[in-house]
């Protein structure tokens, strides 16, 4: 699998796949929420659609679709990944 571009989850485009490297949130309550929703290091996320005004964005994680606002997805770092296998 080719190594992708390192970025924040909020920098991805619909259709991208993303592997989480770290969740760096200053607010412990928000960090716990993101971790509980499945945004954990090593986890894979598929970027879904953005709302018509661009925020929030739908993400497919752990078999569930979750909508996050840009300010929440700014705290999730990782890399886009190839699915060439």
mmCIF file with all atom_site columns, C-alpha atoms in Angstrom:
data_model
loop_
_atom_site.group_PDB
_atom_site.id
_atom_site.type_symbol
_atom_site.label_atom_id
_atom_site.label_alt_id
_atom_site.label_comp_id
_atom_site.label_asym_id
_atom_site.label_entity_id
_atom_site.label_seq_id
_atom_site.pdbx_PDB_ins_code
_atom_site.Cartn_x
_atom_site.Cartn_y
_atom_site.Cartn_z
_atom_site.occupancy
_atom_site.B_iso_or_equiv
_atom_site.pdbx_formal_charge
_atom_site.auth_seq_id
_atom_site.auth_comp_id
_atom_site.auth_asym_id
_atom_site.auth_atom_id
_atom_site.pdbx_PDB_model_num
ATOM 1  C CA . UNK A 1 1  ? 0.000   0.000  0.000  1.00 0.00 ? 1  UNK A CA 1
ATOM 2  C CA . UNK A 1 2  ? 1.468   3.336  -0.991 1.00 0.00 ? 2  UNK A CA 1
ATOM 3  C CA . UNK A 1 3  ? 2.082   5.888  1.702  1.00 0.00 ? 3  UNK A CA 1
ATOM 4  C CA . UNK A 1 4  ? -0.169  8.912  1.377  1.00 0.00 ? 4  UNK A CA 1
ATOM 5  C CA . UNK A 1 5  ? -0.024  12.568 2.207  1.00 0.00 ? 5  UNK A CA 1
ATOM 6  C CA . UNK A 1 6  ? 0.116   13.504 5.890  1.00 0.00 ? 6  UNK A CA 1
ATOM 7  C CA . UNK A 1 7  ? -2.612  15.970 6.825  1.00 0.00 ? 7  UNK A CA 1
ATOM 8  C CA . UNK A 1 8  ? -5.551  16.714 9.102  1.00 0.00 ? 8  UNK A CA 1
ATOM 9  C CA . UNK A 1 9  ? -8.817  14.875 8.564  1.00 0.00 ? 9  UNK A CA 1
ATOM 10 C CA . UNK A 1 10 ? -10.437 18.233 7.749  1.00 0.00 ? 10 UNK A CA 1
ATOM 11 C CA . UNK A 1 11 ? -8.064  18.608 4.745  1.00 0.00 ? 11 UNK A CA 1
ATOM 12 C CA . UNK A 1 12 ? -9.359  15.487 2.999  1.00 0.00 ? 12 UNK A CA 1
ATOM 13 C CA . UNK A 1 13 ? -11.849 15.368 0.122  1.00 0.00 ? 13 UNK A CA 1
ATOM 14 C CA . UNK A 1 14 ? -14.987 13.257 -0.283 1.00 0.00 ? 14 UNK A CA 1
ATOM 15 C CA . UNK A 1 15 ? -14.032 9.755  -1.398 1.00 0.00 ? 15 UNK A CA 1
ATOM 16 C CA . UNK A 1 16 ? -10.608 9.825  0.297  1.00 0.00 ? 16 UNK A CA 1
ATOM 17 C CA . UNK A 1 17 ? -9.516  7.137  2.714  1.00 0.00 ? 17 UNK A CA 1
ATOM 18 C CA . UNK A 1 18 ? -7.575  8.227  5.766  1.00 0.00 ? 18 UNK A CA 1
ATOM 19 C CA . UNK A 1 19 ? -5.572  6.406  8.448  1.00 0.00 ? 19 UNK A CA 1
ATOM 20 C CA . UNK A 1 20 ? -5.527  8.132  11.837 1.00 0.00 ? 20 UNK A CA 1
ATOM 21 C CA . UNK A 1 21 ? -2.135  8.650  13.479 1.00 0.00 ? 21 UNK A CA 1
ATOM 22 C CA . UNK A 1 22 ? -3.124  10.853 16.420 1.00 0.00 ? 22 UNK A CA 1
ATOM 23 C CA . UNK A 1 23 ? -6.044  12.667 17.984 1.00 0.00 ? 23 UNK A CA 1
ATOM 24 C CA . UNK A 1 24 ? -4.600  15.838 19.495 1.00 0.00 ? 24 UNK A CA 1
ATOM 25 C CA . UNK A 1 25 ? -7.457  17.602 21.290 1.00 0.00 ? 25 UNK A CA 1
ATOM 26 C CA . UNK A 1 26 ? -6.921  20.132 24.105 1.00 0.00 ? 26 UNK A CA 1
ATOM 27 C CA . UNK A 1 27 ? -10.430 19.544 25.521 1.00 0.00 ? 27 UNK A CA 1
ATOM 28 C CA . UNK A 1 28 ? -10.516 16.148 27.305 1.00 0.00 ? 28 UNK A CA 1
ATOM 29 C CA . UNK A 1 29 ? -14.301 15.828 26.908 1.00 0.00 ? 29 UNK A CA 1
ATOM 30 C CA . UNK A 1 30 ? -14.120 16.275 23.113 1.00 0.00 ? 30 UNK A CA 1
ATOM 31 C CA . UNK A 1 31 ? -11.131 13.919 22.904 1.00 0.00 ? 31 UNK A CA 1
ATOM 32 C CA . UNK A 1 32 ? -13.042 11.218 24.797 1.00 0.00 ? 32 UNK A CA 1
ATOM 33 C CA . UNK A 1 33 ? -16.066 11.744 22.511 1.00 0.00 ? 33 UNK A CA 1
ATOM 34 C CA . UNK A 1 34 ? -13.974 11.373 19.344 1.00 0.00 ? 34 UNK A CA 1
ATOM 35 C CA . UNK A 1 35 ? -12.246 8.262  20.687 1.00 0.00 ? 35 UNK A CA 1
ATOM 36 C CA . UNK A 1 36 ? -15.593 6.748  21.737 1.00 0.00 ? 36 UNK A CA 1
ATOM 37 C CA . UNK A 1 37 ? -16.965 7.366  18.225 1.00 0.00 ? 37 UNK A CA 1
ATOM 38 C CA . UNK A 1 38 ? -14.089 5.324  16.754 1.00 0.00 ? 38 UNK A CA 1
ATOM 39 C CA . UNK A 1 39 ? -11.612 8.024  15.742 1.00 0.00 ? 39 UNK A CA 1
ATOM 40 C CA . UNK A 1 40 ? -8.660  6.139  17.244 1.00 0.00 ? 40 UNK A CA 1
ATOM 41 C CA . UNK A 1 41 ? -5.003  5.927  16.174 1.00 0.00 ? 41 UNK A CA 1
ATOM 42 C CA . UNK A 1 42 ? -4.616  3.218  13.536 1.00 0.00 ? 42 UNK A CA 1
ATOM 43 C CA . UNK A 1 43 ? -8.277  3.476  12.564 1.00 0.00 ? 43 UNK A CA 1
ATOM 44 C CA . UNK A 1 44 ? -9.376  3.950  8.980  1.00 0.00 ? 44 UNK A CA 1
ATOM 45 C CA . UNK A 1 45 ? -11.897 6.577  7.902  1.00 0.00 ? 45 UNK A CA 1
ATOM 46 C CA . UNK A 1 46 ? -13.667 7.011  4.578  1.00 0.00 ? 46 UNK A CA 1
ATOM 47 C CA . UNK A 1 47 ? -14.584 10.612 3.833  1.00 0.00 ? 47 UNK A CA 1
ATOM 48 C CA . UNK A 1 48 ? -18.214 11.000 2.794  1.00 0.00 ? 48 UNK A CA 1
ATOM 49 C CA . UNK A 1 49 ? -20.205 13.971 1.599  1.00 0.00 ? 49 UNK A CA 1
ATOM 50 C CA . UNK A 1 50 ? -19.954 17.534 2.796  1.00 0.00 ? 50 UNK A CA 1
ATOM 51 C CA . UNK A 1 51 ? -23.090 19.478 3.550  1.00 0.00 ? 51 UNK A CA 1
ATOM 52 C CA . UNK A 1 52 ? -24.124 22.037 0.909  1.00 0.00 ? 52 UNK A CA 1
ATOM 53 C CA . UNK A 1 53 ? -22.437 24.848 2.865  1.00 0.00 ? 53 UNK A CA 1
ATOM 54 C CA . UNK A 1 54 ? -19.281 22.756 3.427  1.00 0.00 ? 54 UNK A CA 1
ATOM 55 C CA . UNK A 1 55 ? -19.649 21.993 7.131  1.00 0.00 ? 55 UNK A CA 1
ATOM 56 C CA . UNK A 1 56 ? -20.190 19.422 8.641  1.00 0.00 ? 56 UNK A CA 1
ATOM 57 C CA . UNK A 1 57 ? -18.692 16.482 6.705  1.00 0.00 ? 57 UNK A CA 1
ATOM 58 C CA . UNK A 1 58 ? -19.792 12.850 6.953  1.00 0.00 ? 58 UNK A CA 1
ATOM 59 C CA . UNK A 1 59 ? -17.129 10.268 7.801  1.00 0.00 ? 59 UNK A CA 1
ATOM 60 C CA . UNK A 1 60 ? -17.512 6.488  7.726  1.00 0.00 ? 60 UNK A CA 1
ATOM 61 C CA . UNK A 1 61 ? -15.712 4.969  10.713 1.00 0.00 ? 61 UNK A CA 1
ATOM 62 C CA . UNK A 1 62 ? -16.184 1.560  12.359 1.00 0.00 ? 62 UNK A CA 1
ATOM 63 C CA . UNK A 1 63 ? -19.182 0.807  10.111 1.00 0.00 ? 63 UNK A CA 1
ATOM 64 C CA . UNK A 1 64 ? -21.026 3.979  11.141 1.00 0.00 ? 64 UNK A CA 1
ATOM 65 C CA . UNK A 1 65 ? -21.438 7.339  9.459  1.00 0.00 ? 65 UNK A CA 1
ATOM 66 C CA . UNK A 1 66 ? -20.533 10.238 11.758 1.00 0.00 ? 66 UNK A CA 1
ATOM 67 C CA . UNK A 1 67 ? -20.824 13.953 10.958 1.00 0.00 ? 67 UNK A CA 1
ATOM 68 C CA . UNK A 1 68 ? -18.062 16.194 12.314 1.00 0.00 ? 68 UNK A CA 1
ATOM 69 C CA . UNK A 1 69 ? -17.613 19.917 12.021 1.00 0.00 ? 69 UNK A CA 1
ATOM 70 C CA . UNK A 1 70 ? -14.333 21.257 10.672 1.00 0.00 ? 70 UNK A CA 1
ATOM 71 C CA . UNK A 1 71 ? -13.254 22.488 14.116 1.00 0.00 ? 71 UNK A CA 1
ATOM 72 C CA . UNK A 1 72 ? -13.568 18.884 15.406 1.00 0.00 ? 72 UNK A CA 1
ATOM 73 C CA . UNK A 1 73 ? -11.864 17.172 12.465 1.00 0.00 ? 73 UNK A CA 1
ATOM 74 C CA . UNK A 1 74 ? -8.983  19.696 12.650 1.00 0.00 ? 74 UNK A CA 1
ATOM 75 C CA . UNK A 1 75 ? -7.727  17.772 15.722 1.00 0.00 ? 75 UNK A CA 1
ATOM 76 C CA . UNK A 1 76 ? -7.414  14.423 13.910 1.00 0.00 ? 76 UNK A CA 1
ATOM 77 C CA . UNK A 1 77 ? -4.067  13.846 12.158 1.00 0.00 ? 77 UNK A CA 1
ATOM 78 C CA . UNK A 1 78 ? -2.968  11.072 9.842  1.00 0.00 ? 78 UNK A CA 1
ATOM 79 C CA . UNK A 1 79 ? -2.457  10.288 6.198  1.00 0.00 ? 79 UNK A CA 1
ATOM 80 C CA . UNK A 1 80 ? -4.536  9.642  3.136  1.00 0.00 ? 80 UNK A CA 1
ATOM 81 C CA . UNK A 1 81 ? -4.158  6.061  1.990  1.00 0.00 ? 81 UNK A CA 1
ATOM 82 C CA . UNK A 1 82 ? -4.267  4.327  -1.343 1.00 0.00 ? 82 UNK A CA 1
ATOM 83 C CA . UNK A 1 83 ? -6.675  1.495  -1.910 1.00 0.00 ? 83 UNK A CA 1
ATOM 84 C CA . UNK A 1 84 ? -4.748  -0.142 -4.758 1.00 0.00 ? 84 UNK A CA 1
ATOM 85 C CA . UNK A 1 85 ? -4.152  -3.025 -2.388 1.00 0.00 ? 85 UNK A CA 1
#
